[in-house]
Amino acid sequence: MSDVTQRPGQTSAHPGLSYRELEESSYDAGYLEHPEHDELLTLNFGPHHPATHGVLRLITTLEGEVIRDIKPVIGYVHTGIEKNCEDKAYWKVIPLVERMDYLSYYFNAMAYCGAVETLLDIDVPPRAQYLRVAHLELNRIASHLLWLATGGLDLGAMSVFFYGWRDRDNILDLFEMSSGQRMHPRYFQVGGVAEDIPSGWVKKVKKFTAEFPARLDQYADLIDNNQLLLSRLRGTNIVDKETLLQLGVTGPLLRAAGNPWDLRKAHPYSSYDHFDFKIPIGTVGDNYDRYRIRMAEMRESLKIIDQALDGLPEGDYITNDRKYALPPRHELATSMEALIHHFKLVTEGFRVPPGEAYYPIESPRGELACFVRSDGSSKPARVHMRDPSFVNLQSLKVMTEGEYVADMIIALAMLDPILGGIDR
Amino acid sequence: MPDATGLELIAQELRERDAESVLDTVYFREKAALTVTAGSIRETLEWLRTKGFNFLASVHGVDYYPEEPRLGVHYELLDMTEVDRLTVKVRVPLEAPNVPSVTEAWPTANHQEREVFDMFGVIFDGHPDLRRILMPEDYEGFPQRRDFPMGGEAILFTHNEPTNPGWWKK
């Protein structure tokens, strides 16, 4: 600045440009137009990324921070379960289908058993139906808790992450007590459940249902009183219910948008019409509604569990038809007929009359349906799971287009896809 | 659920619109199913939408081996106000496995038709993006067909395959 000379009439001791002149000749570097800013950036997200909740790969096209296009790529955990089912006797398929959507195993087993029971046209005893409902609803809470935990992780709410896993573990303890396994228990059988519940189980479940609402309040407080989380959840990724119906989306996502479709109410199966519960629905259809819906659903599930255990009917826990259910162990020593039935069932399995059945139930993620085709033999000719995660994943595009890439993580967490169910 | 009479009424109305479209009606275990020709699937679904079946719950494939025509595509329709379900089926032979795509009118069919193509080799004409969805892109064959063998898969992602071809067979 040594060459700046004093201007005529300037009396200041400081030579150089005035502040106004400096401002006029300068430019704001922040508003600089770069030609690169107009270009689209393709970002590969996953398949090995903790926020994808599995091995989901998303090819996102970004314009700056805004998502312009998103393509899910799936199939990384495809294990050919549906193909394997065609090579197994009907009752041996149950452990396989349980491993599809690995967080809602009771639901997978329920859909499959329901489809086979429809084909066989057999009745399930009331006690088995109630026991199924109690386990299904406990499983719904466990699944939602894992959603809450991993969703909290994606939002940066680490406390919720640990608390969610802790309470889910309590439910798995209950499963271990009643059915022998914490996950994939093969408890539901064609015609009923594998075993009656052990003594003391009801008491333990009651203890859980009594203390769980207070825990839910704590978790809700952790999220609802956090301004950072609220501003990330509220008003983001809104999709209206007409678009969701076009895309075949069901479950909490659809209910968050204001459509009260729930198969437990609309088309009751397994005695769901005996219980008094409500269907929570949202109004806006944003991420916050999706979160609130699932929190409210857990409370409704607790009500159903209490009612199912209070009104648990006496009687058989599996159908009396020896053609389809194993005879009790003590009969094998005395009854020749029981021995023959046992031998037939564990070697060949039972045969199912030819036909096709589609059995839909309400899983934690939406309509989970099992399609079974029988050709009259002891192995199914086709088993197909209409998995809600697979169908719901298509809505990720309409949820995230035009939104920030940071909101995509939340949208994915609130979508709650289970890749085991998507890829099967 | 539409009962047996209701199913026949639907079939009758469809036949009045297009005499050749409905091939078969089955009422089994309180569930109505309608078999239509592949060419008329779009019009059939569109007409059923006006009758209240406005939610396409599922599209899935079936291999009817050894029956002919072998490949089947099932469309599970749902009427949410009446709580009715109806299955619409299409059967196509292996030699010409072409079914018109319904993705444009029913966006939910997009991924599900891709899965049926992936697993059974049914070609959905007019699908915007008919690629494999669950199997690798370079996979050969359609694994859910009944004559596709189980097991014996080559292991991908192996570094020593060029030097020792077929090492997994030994």
XYZ file of C-alpha atoms in Angstrom:
594
model
C 0.000 0.000 0.000
C 3.033 2.237 -0.246
C 2.047 3.629 -3.631
C -1.221 5.115 -2.374
C -0.924 8.844 -2.559
C -2.857 11.406 -0.635
C -5.898 12.567 -2.548
C -6.706 16.194 -3.185
C -8.721 17.577 -0.347
C -8.018 14.657 1.941
C -6.943 15.793 5.293
C -6.744 12.458 7.081
C -3.422 11.323 8.361
C -4.234 7.827 7.069
C -3.702 7.527 3.373
C -5.614 4.995 1.229
C -9.247 4.166 0.386
C -12.121 5.059 2.645
C -14.217 2.249 4.182
C -17.024 2.834 1.694
C -14.633 2.677 -1.226
C -13.108 -0.519 0.155
C -16.518 -2.131 0.468
C -17.510 -1.220 -3.073
C -14.379 -2.683 -4.592
C -14.464 -5.920 -2.603
C -16.464 -9.109 -3.161
C -17.920 -11.662 -0.817
C -16.018 -14.911 -1.204
C -18.959 -16.811 0.261
C -21.176 -15.992 -2.726
C -18.598 -16.863 -5.302
C -20.130 -18.788 -8.164
C -18.213 -21.944 -8.824
C -19.172 -23.893 -11.888
C -18.773 -27.094 -9.829
C -21.686 -26.127 -7.587
C -24.118 -26.711 -10.424
C -22.911 -30.245 -10.966
C -24.518 -33.260 -9.347
C -22.440 -35.426 -7.061
C -23.083 -39.150 -6.909
C -22.435 -40.451 -3.438
C -22.313 -44.142 -2.647
C -23.691 -44.793 0.796
C -23.149 -48.237 2.244
C -23.449 -51.211 2.073
C -21.148 -51.253 5.102
C -22.338 -48.261 7.022
C -23.828 -48.402 10.511
C -26.660 -46.000 9.640
C -28.016 -48.328 6.964
C -29.155 -50.804 9.650
C -27.651 -53.735 7.820
C -26.142 -54.031 4.388
C -28.190 -51.584 2.381
C -26.485 -49.618 -0.355
C -27.910 -46.286 -1.421
C -26.697 -44.538 -4.553
C -27.561 -40.918 -3.852
C -27.316 -38.042 -6.296
C -26.629 -34.803 -4.477
C -26.845 -31.202 -5.532
C -24.848 -29.538 -2.826
C -26.442 -30.983 0.311
C -29.804 -31.665 -1.256
C -30.778 -35.119 -2.482
C -31.988 -35.171 -6.071
C -32.181 -38.913 -6.610
C -31.771 -42.027 -4.495
C -31.517 -45.641 -5.634
C -31.478 -48.455 -3.115
C -29.340 -51.454 -4.049
C -30.249 -54.575 -2.115
C -29.487 -58.272 -2.169
C -26.317 -58.326 -0.088
C -27.781 -60.742 2.463
C -29.910 -62.725 0.027
C -29.626 -66.308 1.246
C -32.297 -68.014 -0.827
C -34.534 -68.842 2.134
C -37.610 -69.105 -0.094
C -35.805 -71.601 -2.311
C -34.636 -73.629 0.676
C -38.174 -73.781 2.045
C -39.202 -75.811 -1.000
C -36.818 -78.565 0.085
C -38.077 -78.924 3.648
C -41.067 -80.595 5.240
C -43.724 -78.114 6.310
C -42.823 -78.050 9.983
C -39.104 -77.758 9.230
C -39.723 -74.558 7.278
C -40.633 -72.639 10.445
C -37.025 -72.147 11.659
C -36.076 -70.949 8.167
C -38.771 -68.310 7.758
C -38.099 -67.029 11.270
C -34.684 -65.935 10.085
C -36.005 -63.654 7.359
C -36.958 -60.578 9.350
C -34.680 -61.386 12.259
C -36.229 -58.903 14.687
C -39.819 -60.074 14.342
C -39.337 -63.831 14.238
C -42.648 -64.630 15.916
C -44.437 -62.703 13.196
C -42.710 -64.627 10.413
C -43.636 -67.901 12.080
C -47.193 -66.691 12.628
C -47.678 -65.728 8.977
C -46.290 -69.045 7.769
C -48.195 -71.181 10.274
C -51.350 -69.233 9.522
C -50.982 -69.905 5.808
C -50.424 -73.620 6.356
C -53.337 -73.797 8.814
C -55.519 -72.142 6.182
C -54.497 -74.777 3.650
C -55.072 -77.590 6.137
C -58.296 -75.972 7.363
C -57.564 -76.769 11.007
C -58.525 -74.781 14.061
C -56.078 -73.464 16.602
C -57.159 -73.914 20.254
C -58.028 -70.667 22.074
C -55.196 -71.065 24.572
C -52.678 -71.314 21.726
C -54.164 -68.235 20.087
C -53.826 -66.231 23.288
C -50.291 -67.472 23.862
C -49.453 -66.487 20.305
C -50.858 -63.011 20.841
C -48.850 -62.552 24.056
C -45.644 -63.562 22.296
C -46.399 -61.521 19.180
C -46.978 -58.362 21.168
C -43.882 -58.912 23.314
C -42.003 -59.339 20.053
C -43.509 -56.131 18.715
C -42.208 -54.255 21.746
C -38.792 -55.879 21.371
C -38.665 -54.928 17.700
C -39.767 -51.361 18.377
C -37.223 -51.076 21.185
C -34.442 -52.034 18.828
C -35.792 -49.470 16.373
C -35.758 -46.885 19.170
C -32.215 -47.820 20.143
C -30.726 -47.740 16.656
C -32.802 -44.725 15.702
C -31.441 -42.948 18.746
C -27.942 -43.924 17.697
C -28.503 -42.344 14.286
C -29.789 -39.187 15.926
C -26.875 -39.048 18.335
C -29.005 -39.937 21.366
C -26.620 -42.463 22.837
C -28.491 -42.953 26.142
C -31.584 -44.112 24.294
C -29.398 -46.557 22.406
C -28.231 -48.290 25.600
C -31.600 -48.190 27.368
C -33.384 -49.641 24.346
C -31.078 -52.629 24.211
C -31.381 -53.123 27.966
C -35.150 -53.454 27.907
C -35.137 -55.571 24.783
C -32.878 -57.945 26.673
C -35.532 -58.278 29.379
C -38.017 -59.388 26.729
C -35.539 -61.868 25.292
C -35.191 -63.306 28.813
C -38.949 -63.851 28.838
C -38.742 -65.581 25.438
C -35.947 -67.780 26.707
C -38.063 -68.840 29.647
C -41.179 -69.652 27.643
C -39.747 -71.091 24.457
C -36.147 -72.000 25.225
C -34.486 -69.551 22.844
C -33.896 -65.838 22.930
C -34.268 -65.438 19.171
C -35.752 -67.669 16.456
C -37.361 -70.000 18.992
C -39.536 -72.108 16.642
C -42.223 -71.758 19.285
C -45.186 -71.404 16.952
C -46.153 -74.678 15.351
C -48.737 -75.534 12.749
C -51.851 -75.907 14.877
C -50.687 -74.116 18.000
C -47.516 -73.556 19.979
C -44.747 -76.021 20.783
C -45.122 -76.069 24.567
C -47.281 -74.655 27.272
C -45.766 -71.745 29.164
C -43.800 -72.673 32.284
C -45.158 -71.794 35.705
C -44.041 -68.367 36.806
C -43.852 -66.972 33.284
C -47.073 -65.024 33.572
C -45.823 -63.460 36.807
C -42.593 -62.389 35.160
C -44.376 -60.905 32.144
C -46.719 -59.040 34.491
C -43.718 -57.605 36.295
C -42.341 -56.432 32.961
C -45.611 -54.886 31.781
C -46.012 -53.141 35.153
C -42.662 -51.427 35.101
C -42.261 -50.840 31.373
C -44.585 -47.779 31.011
C -42.369 -45.816 33.405
C -39.367 -46.758 31.291
C -41.154 -45.621 28.148
C -41.832 -42.286 29.831
C -38.125 -41.947 30.511
C -37.209 -42.625 26.894
C -39.864 -40.245 25.636
C -38.492 -37.576 27.971
C -35.001 -38.121 26.628
C -36.177 -37.365 23.098
C -39.150 -35.034 23.582
C -37.197 -32.660 25.823
C -34.249 -32.437 23.491
C -34.559 -29.448 21.173
C -31.851 -30.748 18.836
C -33.631 -34.032 18.247
C -37.003 -32.369 17.885
C -35.793 -29.977 15.236
C -34.372 -32.899 13.287
C -37.568 -34.926 13.569
C -40.300 -32.352 13.177
C -41.393 -31.393 9.702
C -38.802 -33.526 7.924
C -39.446 -36.113 5.218
C -43.197 -35.600 5.076
C -45.100 -37.919 2.750
C -48.864 -37.841 2.398
C -50.941 -40.980 2.776
C -52.112 -41.163 -0.846
C -48.520 -41.441 -2.062
C -47.793 -44.046 0.590
C -50.802 -46.137 -0.448
C -49.705 -45.946 -4.079
C -46.331 -47.294 -3.000
C -47.920 -50.093 -1.002
C -46.613 -48.813 2.315
C -48.321 -50.157 5.436
C -47.664 -50.186 9.162
C -46.457 -47.314 11.348
C -45.390 -45.287 8.294
C -48.916 -45.256 6.905
C -50.497 -44.675 10.311
C -48.155 -41.725 10.917
C -49.626 -40.117 7.801
C -53.120 -40.446 9.249
C -54.499 -43.680 7.804
C -55.582 -45.984 10.648
C -55.113 -49.218 8.666
C -54.135 -52.001 11.042
C -54.854 -55.637 10.240
C -55.282 -56.479 13.914
C -58.410 -54.304 13.894
C -59.430 -54.441 10.238
C -59.213 -58.181 9.749
C -58.586 -59.797 13.142
C -56.648 -63.050 13.233
C -55.648 -65.177 16.202
C -58.383 -63.706 18.473
C -57.205 -60.107 18.215
C -60.870 -59.105 18.241
C -61.077 -60.245 21.883
C -58.795 -57.490 23.086
C -59.368 -53.850 23.759
C -56.692 -51.630 22.269
C -56.394 -48.506 20.181
C -54.640 -47.673 16.942
C -52.481 -44.565 17.314
C -52.330 -42.396 14.210
C -50.386 -39.277 13.277
C -51.487 -36.078 11.622
C -48.534 -34.670 9.700
C -46.681 -37.733 8.466
C -43.203 -36.468 9.343
C -40.431 -38.257 11.192
C -41.732 -37.056 14.541
C -45.106 -38.695 13.917
C -43.390 -41.936 12.965
C -41.495 -41.828 16.235
C -44.593 -41.021 18.303
C -46.651 -43.748 16.620
C -44.214 -46.469 17.558
C -43.896 -45.203 21.127
C -47.687 -45.255 21.446
C -47.893 -48.701 19.850
C -45.654 -50.130 22.550
C -48.084 -48.906 25.189
C -51.015 -50.466 23.326
C -49.092 -53.744 23.028
C -48.668 -53.779 26.809
C -52.445 -53.554 27.169
C -52.934 -56.500 24.824
C -50.352 -58.608 26.672
C -52.042 -57.950 30.005
C -55.454 -58.835 28.620
C -54.175 -61.979 26.917
C -52.547 -63.248 30.102
C -55.469 -62.290 32.332
C -57.948 -64.029 30.087
C -55.732 -66.965 29.141
C -58.155 -69.836 28.495
C -57.532 -73.326 29.820
C -57.189 -76.189 27.396
C -54.831 -77.462 24.743
C -51.886 -75.445 23.581
C -51.757 -77.251 20.239
C -54.372 -78.883 18.080
C -55.550 -82.349 19.090
C -55.325 -83.557 15.518
C -52.514 -86.092 15.681
C -52.070 -85.953 11.914
C -50.474 -82.508 12.261
C -49.233 -82.145 15.828
C -46.790 -84.372 17.661
C -48.407 -86.576 20.315
C -47.392 -85.938 23.938
C -44.230 -87.717 24.986
C -45.906 -89.953 27.571
C -48.283 -91.418 24.985
C -45.432 -92.860 22.966
C -44.721 -95.489 25.623
C -48.287 -96.779 25.738
C -50.020 -96.082 22.441
C -49.048 -97.765 19.204
C -51.087 -95.225 17.257
C -49.268 -92.316 18.864
C -45.962 -93.930 17.974
C -46.975 -94.301 14.337
C -48.116 -90.683 14.171
C -44.899 -89.538 15.786
C -42.849 -91.572 13.321
C -44.766 -90.262 10.314
C -44.502 -86.673 11.462
C -40.777 -86.619 12.158
C -39.801 -88.591 9.055
C -42.045 -87.484 6.228
C -44.040 -84.732 7.871
C -47.696 -84.140 7.212
C -49.170 -83.724 3.772
C -51.116 -80.637 2.838
C -53.991 -80.625 0.350
C -53.192 -78.815 -2.918
C -54.005 -75.151 -2.982
C -52.716 -71.666 -2.410
C -53.014 -69.438 0.630
C -52.052 -65.866 1.327
C -52.053 -65.049 5.033
C -51.475 -61.415 6.014
C -50.734 -60.231 9.541
C -49.698 -56.920 11.057
C -45.996 -57.054 11.791
C -44.100 -54.202 13.521
C -43.303 -52.864 10.045
C -46.586 -53.347 8.247
C -48.408 -56.052 6.365
C -46.370 -59.225 6.566
C -47.962 -61.928 4.474
C -46.959 -65.445 3.685
C -47.941 -67.055 0.427
C -47.780 -70.838 0.459
C -48.567 -73.067 -2.469
C -49.028 -76.749 -1.834
C -48.936 -79.460 -4.484
C -50.248 -82.138 -2.138
C -46.873 -83.421 -0.978
C -45.203 -82.982 2.390
C -43.071 -80.081 1.171
C -44.355 -76.672 0.113
C -44.148 -75.954 -3.608
C -43.632 -72.270 -3.002
C -43.181 -70.103 0.071
C -43.117 -66.368 -0.441
C -42.967 -63.683 2.191
C -44.468 -60.337 1.328
C -42.064 -58.533 3.598
C -43.110 -55.019 4.631
C -39.504 -53.765 4.681
C -39.046 -54.744 1.029
C -42.109 -52.819 -0.084
C -41.688 -49.880 2.307
C -38.131 -49.282 1.118
C -39.549 -47.937 -2.142
C -40.920 -44.957 -0.241
C -37.421 -43.789 0.731
C -37.133 -42.006 -2.615
C -40.234 -39.872 -2.171
C -39.303 -39.241 1.449
C -35.846 -37.883 0.776
C -35.991 -36.205 -2.640
C -35.455 -32.479 -2.221
C -34.427 -32.889 1.426
C -31.015 -32.610 3.026
C -28.708 -35.588 3.065
C -28.559 -35.401 6.862
C -32.320 -35.972 6.987
C -31.934 -39.096 4.873
C -30.299 -40.843 7.835
C -33.284 -39.993 10.015
C -35.749 -40.989 7.309
C -34.032 -44.350 6.984
C -34.029 -44.845 10.748
C -37.734 -43.987 10.984
C -38.485 -46.235 7.999
C -37.053 -49.093 10.081
C -36.017 -51.479 7.307
C -34.697 -54.908 8.256
C -32.343 -56.104 5.575
C -32.788 -59.750 6.477
C -36.440 -59.362 5.584
C -35.748 -57.344 2.456
C -33.246 -59.759 0.969
C -34.554 -63.043 2.396
C -63.770 -61.340 1.178
C -65.881 -61.605 -1.970
C -67.716 -64.893 -1.631
C -68.087 -67.460 -4.406
C -71.076 -65.596 -5.846
C -69.344 -62.245 -5.677
C -66.367 -63.697 -7.476
C -68.571 -65.019 -10.272
C -70.243 -61.617 -10.570
C -66.853 -59.927 -10.925
C -65.825 -62.506 -13.526
C -69.081 -62.025 -15.370
C -68.632 -58.260 -15.539
C -65.073 -58.717 -16.749
C -66.260 -61.121 -19.444
C -68.837 -58.599 -20.597
C -66.059 -56.081 -21.088
C -63.686 -58.519 -22.771
C -65.035 -61.977 -23.509
C -61.607 -63.615 -23.637
C -60.055 -62.068 -20.541
C -61.151 -64.326 -17.670
C -59.744 -67.854 -17.869
C -60.683 -69.303 -14.509
C -62.184 -68.525 -11.128
C -61.203 -70.365 -7.958
C -62.798 -70.030 -4.557
C -60.656 -71.867 -2.028
C -60.612 -71.529 1.773
C -62.741 -68.380 1.696
C -60.405 -66.677 -0.726
C -61.358 -65.621 -4.225
C -58.889 -65.880 -7.076
C -59.268 -64.863 -10.688
C -57.098 -66.035 -13.553
C -56.919 -63.642 -16.484
C -54.936 -63.505 -19.690
C -51.580 -61.769 -19.545
C -52.608 -59.220 -22.143
C -55.587 -57.999 -20.143
C -53.906 -57.633 -16.747
C -53.609 -53.851 -16.906
C -57.252 -53.327 -17.828
C -58.414 -55.895 -15.264
C -56.528 -54.267 -12.396
C -57.647 -50.828 -13.520
C -61.283 -51.952 -13.591
C -60.965 -53.618 -10.193
C -59.538 -50.371 -8.850
C -62.791 -48.644 -9.742
C -64.602 -51.420 -7.827
C -62.721 -50.483 -4.647
C -59.670 -52.732 -4.857
C -57.310 -49.777 -4.821
C -54.383 -51.197 -2.868
C -51.951 -53.633 -4.494
C -50.640 -55.569 -1.506
C -48.265 -57.956 -3.202
C -46.938 -59.143 -6.534
C -45.229 -62.504 -6.413
C -44.253 -65.263 -8.775
C -44.951 -68.966 -8.791
C -43.508 -71.790 -10.843
C -46.235 -74.350 -11.565
C -43.819 -77.008 -12.833
C -44.704 -79.564 -14.190
C -48.030 -77.961 -15.103
C -48.290 -75.783 -18.202
C -48.145 -72.833 -18.643
C -45.458 -72.885 -16.041
C -44.893 -69.396 -14.751
C -47.475 -67.532 -12.723
C -47.658 -63.979 -11.438
C -50.057 -63.222 -8.604
C -51.447 -59.783 -7.814
C -52.923 -59.483 -4.324
C -55.519 -56.742 -4.301
C -57.002 -55.229 -1.180
C -60.099 -53.118 -0.658
C -59.399 -51.161 2.508
C -62.919 -49.878 3.058
C -64.717 -53.207 2.625
C -61.709 -55.233 3.863
C -61.884 -57.487 0.838
C -59.040 -59.363 -0.737
C -58.854 -60.710 -4.255
C -56.070 -62.533 -6.047
C -55.594 -61.932 -9.742
C -53.389 -64.499 -11.439
C -51.611 -64.553 -14.766
C -50.033 -67.644 -16.298
C -47.390 -67.470 -19.025
C -45.351 -70.217 -20.712
C -41.583 -70.464 -20.403
C -41.109 -69.807 -24.118
C -42.823 -66.421 -24.067
C -42.708 -65.209 -20.454
C -44.035 -61.726 -21.195
C -46.455 -59.908 -18.928
C -47.308 -56.203 -19.279
C -45.859 -54.223 -16.392
C -48.312 -52.468 -14.080
C -45.648 -50.285 -12.439
C -46.912 -47.107 -14.051
C -50.386 -47.425 -12.553
C -49.276 -49.162 -9.339
C -45.866 -47.815 -8.244
C -45.559 -50.450 -5.536
C -45.115 -53.096 -8.242
C -41.729 -51.677 -9.240
C -39.464 -53.648 -6.885
C -41.783 -56.628 -6.715
C -41.873 -57.096 -10.484
C -38.095 -56.835 -10.481
C -37.991 -59.621 -7.913
C -40.278 -61.838 -9.996
C -38.079 -61.198 -13.020
C -34.984 -61.947 -10.964
C -36.299 -65.206 -9.530
C -38.486 -66.569 -12.340
C -37.452 -64.798 -15.517
C -40.853 -63.275 -16.198
C -40.302 -60.282 -18.475
C -42.467 -57.315 -17.584
C -42.962 -55.264 -20.764
C -42.888 -51.558 -20.114
C -41.164 -51.766 -16.728
C -38.995 -48.653 -16.274
C -35.998 -50.419 -14.756
C -36.134 -54.196 -15.226
C -32.888 -55.375 -13.638
C -32.025 -58.098 -11.163
C -32.707 -56.963 -7.646
C -31.630 -59.665 -5.193
C -29.173 -61.783 -7.207
C -25.898 -60.368 -8.575
C -26.232 -58.510 -11.864
C -24.146 -61.059 -13.795
C -26.005 -64.074 -12.405
C -27.187 -66.649 -14.916
C -30.452 -68.503 -14.577
C -33.567 -67.924 -12.513
C -33.094 -69.564 -9.133
C -36.698 -69.874 -7.942
C -37.728 -72.020 -10.879
C -38.505 -75.532 -9.752
C -35.980 -77.131 -12.108
C -33.149 -74.906 -10.898
C -30.909 -77.080 -8.718
C -30.094 -76.251 -5.140
C -26.487 -76.004 -3.990
C -23.341 -76.282 -6.071
C -22.860 -72.528 -6.217
C -19.450 -71.254 -7.158
C -17.982 -69.050 -4.455
C -17.552 -65.514 -5.657
C -14.904 -63.060 -4.536
C -12.040 -65.531 -4.583
C -8.561 -64.401 -5.548
C -7.089 -67.776 -6.507
C -9.714 -68.745 -9.071
C -7.572 -67.743 -12.126
C -4.688 -69.962 -11.031
C -6.769 -72.890 -9.805
C -10.024 -72.962 -11.737
C -12.860 -74.919 -10.198
C -11.008 -75.472 -6.933
C -14.266 -75.674 -4.992
C -15.336 -78.758 -6.939
C -12.482 -80.890 -5.653
